[in-house]
Short mmCIF file of C-alpha atoms and ligand atoms in Angstrom, two decimals:
data_model
loop_
_atom_site.label_atom_id
_atom_site.label_comp_id
_atom_site.label_asym_id
_atom_site.label_seq_id
_atom_site.Cartn_x
_atom_site.Cartn_y
_atom_site.Cartn_z
CA UNK A 1 75.66 -232.18 -11.69
CA UNK A 2 73.62 -229.77 -9.58
CA UNK A 3 69.85 -230.11 -10.24
CA UNK A 4 67.90 -226.93 -10.89
CA UNK A 5 64.58 -226.16 -9.20
CA UNK A 6 62.73 -222.89 -9.70
CA UNK A 7 59.70 -220.73 -9.06
CA UNK A 8 58.01 -218.89 -11.94
CA UNK A 9 55.88 -215.82 -11.25
CA UNK A 10 55.42 -212.12 -11.93
CA UNK A 11 56.27 -210.38 -9.64
CA UNK A 12 58.63 -212.82 -7.95
CA UNK A 13 61.08 -210.70 -5.92
CA UNK A 14 59.06 -211.11 -2.71
CA UNK A 15 59.02 -214.93 -2.83
CA UNK A 16 60.29 -216.67 0.30
CA UNK A 17 60.44 -220.04 -1.47
CA UNK A 18 64.07 -219.81 -2.72
CA UNK A 19 65.53 -219.32 0.79
CA UNK A 20 63.22 -222.01 2.21
CA UNK A 21 64.07 -224.67 -0.42
CA UNK A 22 67.78 -223.87 -0.70
CA UNK A 23 68.08 -224.30 3.07
CA UNK A 24 66.39 -227.72 2.79
CA UNK A 25 68.62 -228.84 -0.09
CA UNK A 26 71.72 -228.04 1.92
CA UNK A 27 70.26 -229.49 5.18
CA UNK A 28 69.51 -232.82 3.43
CA UNK A 29 72.77 -232.80 1.41
CA UNK A 30 70.95 -232.72 -1.91
CA UNK A 31 73.03 -231.34 -4.76
CA UNK A 32 70.44 -228.88 -6.04
CA UNK A 33 69.54 -225.24 -6.05
CA UNK A 34 66.32 -223.27 -6.35
CA UNK A 35 66.04 -219.98 -8.24
CA UNK A 36 63.25 -217.42 -8.74
CA UNK A 37 62.42 -216.42 -12.34
CA UNK A 38 60.24 -213.47 -13.27
CA UNK A 39 58.29 -214.68 -16.29
CA UNK A 40 55.72 -212.65 -18.22
CA UNK A 41 52.56 -214.51 -19.24
CA UNK A 42 53.44 -214.37 -22.94
CA UNK A 43 56.77 -216.11 -22.20
CA UNK A 44 55.39 -218.81 -19.92
CA UNK A 45 55.29 -221.58 -22.53
CA UNK A 46 58.90 -220.89 -23.57
CA UNK A 47 60.01 -220.83 -19.92
CA UNK A 48 58.38 -224.22 -19.30
CA UNK A 49 59.92 -225.70 -22.46
CA UNK A 50 63.31 -224.32 -21.39
CA UNK A 51 63.12 -225.84 -17.91
CA UNK A 52 62.18 -229.18 -19.48
CA UNK A 53 64.98 -228.98 -22.05
CA UNK A 54 67.66 -228.32 -19.45
CA UNK A 55 66.38 -231.12 -17.23
CA UNK A 56 65.22 -229.07 -14.22
CA UNK A 57 64.07 -231.36 -11.42
CA UNK A 58 60.88 -229.43 -10.90
CA UNK A 59 59.47 -226.02 -10.17
CA UNK A 60 56.80 -224.02 -8.40
CA UNK A 61 54.35 -221.77 -10.17
CA UNK A 62 52.87 -218.69 -8.57
CA UNK A 63 50.67 -215.70 -9.39
CA UNK A 64 49.61 -215.09 -12.17
CA UNK A 65 50.52 -218.41 -13.84
CA UNK A 66 48.86 -221.13 -11.75
CA UNK A 67 46.02 -221.73 -14.24
CA UNK A 68 47.74 -220.62 -17.44
CA UNK A 69 50.45 -223.24 -17.07
CA UNK A 70 48.12 -226.24 -17.35
CA UNK A 71 48.12 -226.58 -21.18
CA UNK A 72 51.94 -226.56 -21.18
CA UNK A 73 52.27 -229.62 -18.92
CA UNK A 74 52.27 -233.29 -19.95
CA UNK A 75 49.96 -234.41 -17.14
CA UNK A 76 47.99 -232.85 -14.27
CA UNK A 77 46.85 -234.78 -11.21
CA UNK A 78 43.14 -235.10 -10.41
CA UNK A 79 42.91 -232.55 -7.56
CA UNK A 80 44.94 -229.91 -9.45
CA UNK A 81 42.81 -230.49 -12.57
CA UNK A 82 39.59 -230.03 -10.58
CA UNK A 83 40.94 -226.87 -8.92
CA UNK A 84 42.17 -225.68 -12.31
CA UNK A 85 45.48 -224.51 -10.83
CA UNK A 86 48.97 -225.96 -10.47
CA UNK A 87 51.57 -224.68 -8.01
CA UNK A 88 54.07 -227.56 -8.19
CA UNK A 89 55.56 -229.33 -11.22
CA UNK A 90 57.64 -232.50 -11.09
CA UNK A 91 59.93 -233.45 -13.98
CA UNK A 92 59.45 -237.21 -14.06
CA UNK A 93 62.07 -238.37 -16.55
CA UNK A 94 61.17 -235.72 -19.11
CA UNK A 95 57.44 -235.71 -18.35
CA UNK A 96 56.16 -232.58 -16.58
CA UNK A 97 53.44 -233.44 -14.06
CA UNK A 98 51.43 -230.71 -12.32
CA UNK A 99 50.11 -230.83 -8.76
CA UNK A 100 48.37 -228.44 -6.40
CA UNK A 101 49.84 -228.47 -2.89
CA UNK A 102 48.04 -225.27 -1.75
CA UNK A 103 44.86 -227.04 -0.62
CA UNK A 104 46.63 -230.10 0.85
CA UNK A 105 49.17 -227.70 2.43
CA UNK A 106 46.36 -225.83 4.15
CA UNK A 107 44.84 -229.13 5.36
CA UNK A 108 48.17 -230.45 6.71
CA UNK A 109 48.76 -227.16 8.52
CA UNK A 110 45.24 -227.23 9.93
CA UNK A 111 45.80 -230.75 11.25
CA UNK A 112 48.54 -229.46 13.57
CA UNK A 113 45.82 -227.90 15.74
CA UNK A 114 42.47 -229.16 14.37
CA UNK A 115 42.83 -232.91 13.89
CA UNK A 116 39.72 -233.68 11.81
CA UNK A 117 36.98 -231.80 9.99
CA UNK A 118 34.80 -234.92 9.71
CA UNK A 119 31.23 -233.80 10.57
CA UNK A 120 32.29 -230.18 11.19
CA UNK A 121 30.60 -227.02 9.91
CA UNK A 122 33.03 -224.90 7.89
CA UNK A 123 32.79 -221.35 6.51
CA UNK A 124 35.18 -220.13 3.81
CA UNK A 125 35.47 -216.36 3.32
CA UNK A 126 36.38 -215.55 -0.30
CA UNK A 127 35.80 -217.24 -3.64
CA UNK A 128 39.10 -216.70 -5.49
CA UNK A 129 41.90 -219.12 -6.35
CA UNK A 130 43.00 -219.80 -2.78
CA UNK A 131 39.41 -220.41 -1.64
CA UNK A 132 38.91 -222.83 -4.53
CA UNK A 133 42.01 -224.91 -3.65
CA UNK A 134 41.01 -225.08 0.02
CA UNK A 135 37.31 -225.76 -0.68
CA UNK A 136 37.90 -228.67 -3.09
CA UNK A 137 40.52 -230.19 -0.77
CA UNK A 138 38.36 -229.95 2.37
CA UNK A 139 35.25 -231.18 0.50
CA UNK A 140 36.88 -234.64 0.37
CA UNK A 141 37.32 -234.74 4.18
CA UNK A 142 33.62 -235.35 4.98
CA UNK A 143 32.69 -232.10 6.77
CA UNK A 144 28.94 -231.66 7.48
CA UNK A 145 28.84 -228.35 5.59
CA UNK A 146 31.18 -225.96 3.79
CA UNK A 147 29.47 -222.61 3.19
CA UNK A 148 31.10 -219.88 1.12
CA UNK A 149 30.75 -216.15 1.77
CA UNK A 150 32.11 -213.53 -0.57
CA UNK A 151 31.80 -209.81 -1.33
CA UNK A 152 30.50 -210.82 -4.77
CA UNK A 153 27.85 -213.41 -3.94
CA UNK A 154 27.59 -214.81 -7.50
CA UNK A 155 31.24 -215.88 -7.35
CA UNK A 156 30.52 -217.88 -4.19
CA UNK A 157 27.60 -219.54 -5.98
CA UNK A 158 29.73 -220.34 -9.05
CA UNK A 159 32.43 -221.84 -6.86
CA UNK A 160 29.89 -224.13 -5.20
CA UNK A 161 28.54 -225.20 -8.59
CA UNK A 162 32.07 -225.97 -9.80
CA UNK A 163 32.92 -228.31 -6.90
CA UNK A 164 33.24 -231.87 -8.27
CA UNK A 165 32.87 -233.50 -4.85
CA UNK A 166 29.60 -234.20 -2.98
CA UNK A 167 29.24 -231.60 -0.25
CA UNK A 168 26.46 -229.60 1.36
CA UNK A 169 27.21 -225.93 0.64
CA UNK A 170 25.38 -222.60 0.51
CA UNK A 171 26.52 -219.19 -0.74
CA UNK A 172 26.04 -216.54 1.95
CA UNK A 173 26.33 -212.79 1.85
CA UNK A 174 28.99 -211.30 4.14
CA UNK A 175 26.27 -209.85 6.40
CA UNK A 176 24.36 -213.15 6.63
CA UNK A 177 27.51 -215.20 7.34
CA UNK A 178 28.53 -212.70 10.04
CA UNK A 179 25.14 -213.02 11.77
CA UNK A 180 25.34 -216.83 11.66
CA UNK A 181 28.99 -217.10 12.66
CA UNK A 182 28.25 -219.10 15.83
CA UNK A 183 27.07 -221.99 13.63
CA UNK A 184 30.57 -222.71 12.34
CA UNK A 185 33.29 -224.87 13.93
CA UNK A 186 35.94 -223.69 11.48
CA UNK A 187 36.18 -220.32 9.71
CA UNK A 188 38.79 -219.82 6.98
CA UNK A 189 39.64 -216.34 5.68
CA UNK A 190 41.14 -216.51 2.15
CA UNK A 191 40.84 -212.91 0.84
CA UNK A 192 43.50 -210.17 0.89
CA UNK A 193 41.43 -208.16 3.38
CA UNK A 194 43.67 -207.27 6.32
CA UNK A 195 46.92 -207.90 4.46
CA UNK A 196 49.68 -205.31 4.87
CA UNK A 197 49.35 -202.36 4.29
CA UNK A 198 45.54 -202.51 4.82
CA UNK A 199 46.00 -203.60 8.41
CA UNK A 200 42.74 -202.25 9.87
CA UNK A 201 40.37 -204.04 7.50
CA UNK A 202 38.34 -207.08 8.53
CA UNK A 203 36.38 -209.25 6.09
CA UNK A 204 33.52 -210.15 8.44
CA UNK A 205 31.88 -209.38 11.76
CA UNK A 206 32.89 -211.86 14.49
CA UNK A 207 30.64 -210.55 17.30
CA UNK A 208 28.80 -213.87 17.65
CA UNK A 209 31.90 -216.09 17.45
CA UNK A 210 31.97 -219.06 19.85
CA UNK A 211 35.18 -219.64 21.78
CA UNK A 212 35.10 -223.32 20.74
CA UNK A 213 35.50 -222.36 17.06
CA UNK A 214 38.77 -222.25 15.17
CA UNK A 215 39.59 -219.28 12.93
CA UNK A 216 42.26 -219.41 10.20
CA UNK A 217 43.60 -216.61 8.06
CA UNK A 218 45.81 -217.53 5.10
CA UNK A 219 47.53 -214.12 5.35
CA UNK A 220 50.98 -214.16 7.01
CA UNK A 221 51.88 -210.51 6.59
CA UNK A 222 51.04 -209.37 9.24
CA UNK A 223 51.33 -212.56 11.30
CA UNK A 224 48.22 -211.57 13.28
CA UNK A 225 45.59 -209.85 11.13
CA UNK A 226 42.88 -207.74 12.78
CA UNK A 227 40.55 -210.65 12.01
CA UNK A 228 42.66 -213.11 14.03
CA UNK A 229 43.18 -210.50 16.74
CA UNK A 230 39.41 -210.17 17.20
CA UNK A 231 38.98 -213.97 17.11
CA UNK A 232 41.64 -214.30 19.81
CA UNK A 233 39.72 -211.73 21.86
CA UNK A 234 36.69 -214.06 21.77
CA UNK A 235 38.85 -216.89 23.12
CA UNK A 236 38.78 -218.83 19.82
CA UNK A 237 41.78 -220.83 18.59
CA UNK A 238 43.49 -219.17 15.63
CA UNK A 239 46.03 -220.02 12.94
CA UNK A 240 47.80 -217.65 10.56
CA UNK A 241 48.99 -218.28 6.99
CA UNK A 242 52.47 -219.50 7.93
CA UNK A 243 51.28 -223.09 8.29
CA UNK A 244 49.72 -223.22 4.81
CA UNK A 245 52.78 -221.59 3.23
CA UNK A 246 55.24 -223.90 4.95
CA UNK A 247 53.23 -227.08 4.28
CA UNK A 248 52.60 -226.30 0.60
CA UNK A 249 56.38 -225.97 0.31
CA UNK A 250 57.01 -229.14 2.31
CA UNK A 251 54.63 -231.16 0.11
CA UNK A 252 56.33 -229.79 -3.04
CA UNK A 253 59.77 -230.69 -1.61
CA UNK A 254 58.50 -234.21 -0.84
CA UNK A 255 57.27 -234.64 -4.44
CA UNK A 256 60.68 -233.62 -5.79
CA UNK A 257 62.93 -235.51 -3.34
CA UNK A 258 60.83 -238.15 -1.53
CA UNK A 259 61.71 -236.44 1.77
CA UNK A 260 59.00 -234.86 3.94
CA UNK A 261 61.16 -232.10 5.40
CA UNK A 262 61.55 -230.79 8.94
CA UNK A 263 58.53 -228.49 9.32
CA UNK A 264 59.82 -226.67 12.39
CA UNK A 265 63.03 -225.77 10.55
CA UNK A 266 60.97 -224.40 7.63
CA UNK A 267 58.69 -222.44 9.97
CA UNK A 268 61.66 -220.80 11.72
CA UNK A 269 63.30 -219.99 8.39
CA UNK A 270 60.13 -218.31 7.07
CA UNK A 271 59.57 -216.40 10.31
CA UNK A 272 63.18 -215.18 10.12
CA UNK A 273 62.59 -213.92 6.57
CA UNK A 274 59.34 -212.25 7.59
CA UNK A 275 61.12 -210.57 10.48
CA UNK A 276 62.50 -208.07 8.03
CA UNK A 277 59.39 -207.86 5.91
CA UNK A 278 56.20 -207.67 7.97
CA UNK A 279 54.28 -204.38 8.03
P1 ATR B 301 43.54 -215.47 -4.61
O1 ATR B 301 44.07 -216.29 -5.74
O2 ATR B 301 44.59 -214.93 -3.68
O3 ATR B 301 42.41 -216.14 -3.89
P2 ATR B 301 41.74 -213.89 -6.22
O4 ATR B 301 41.46 -215.11 -7.03
O5 ATR B 301 41.96 -212.59 -6.93
O6 ATR B 301 43.00 -214.11 -5.29
O7 ATR B 301 40.53 -213.73 -5.15
C1 ATR B 301 40.47 -212.66 -4.28
C2 ATR B 301 39.36 -212.87 -3.26
O8 ATR B 301 39.46 -211.80 -2.31
C3 ATR B 301 37.95 -212.79 -3.83
O9 ATR B 301 37.09 -213.59 -3.05
C4 ATR B 301 37.63 -211.29 -3.66
O10 ATR B 301 36.27 -210.98 -3.60
P3 ATR B 301 35.43 -210.65 -4.96
O11 ATR B 301 35.14 -211.99 -5.59
O12 ATR B 301 34.20 -209.96 -4.48
O13 ATR B 301 36.31 -209.77 -5.80
C5 ATR B 301 38.24 -211.05 -2.30
N1 ATR B 301 38.55 -209.64 -2.07
C6 ATR B 301 39.58 -208.93 -2.57
N2 ATR B 301 39.55 -207.65 -2.11
C7 ATR B 301 38.47 -207.56 -1.29
C8 ATR B 301 37.89 -206.51 -0.49
N3 ATR B 301 38.43 -205.30 -0.44
N4 ATR B 301 36.79 -206.80 0.24
C9 ATR B 301 36.23 -208.03 0.21
N5 ATR B 301 36.73 -209.06 -0.54
C10 ATR B 301 37.82 -208.84 -1.26
#
């Protein structure tokens, strides 16, 4: 019988995950399908119980349910528990186990053009859920420093205090981080600033950027934010949010099926979907 996989969120209509995973199921001859479900927060527990009862193989969880889902699962892995957010659930013989593939997805994507952050100086812009997943994941990779800058400085400080891993970190104001930008080897933009339709906005001044630095933006709509455009103008290497999106999906697919899927195929599929959606 066909196995059901799903994504739960609200809103969910924009999700590119169904097309991406259904393509992989058919490519690898797996008798399964993947459906989006719009679930209100007050119905989340019932939705999870329902998916368990009907024997769904697993599911993704997206905004606004990534933290709220945790009490409804049977087990949560260590990284997801420390981040306090789950985006992937595996149904292991009736036991629902939660994982977070957002941070590891970012790291795998980064590795395609930045092989190691060991000893590197890293700046994360933003202190929300995405920043938290990336920060806690990178903190385990032995960088020299991970500083956090955020519009609301106290949130950057709280994020640093919440990190369970040993890491040298300071909270910086946006102005201070901008002035010191040449100190960083890797700069990661995790806020919504510059996302369509606010195309002209930039989160930080890059005037002092070194061309040896790498700049990532987790936004993929547009594919090149103003922030990445300016970084490119300084000769820096850049990466947009496609890699993180594709790899978080690939790591989820691997947890469900044991197959690490063809990344290039996923990338092309997502770019094709975005073709009709960007800007
Ligand atoms: P996500 O889960 O996508 O990270 P989030 O948890 O709501 O979303 O976090 C949003 C992040 O974007 C925060 O760092 C937020 O800054 P504040 O903590 O100051 O709110 C940042 N952000 C959102 N809109 C912003 C804006 N217009 N300018 C600067 N930062 C912004």
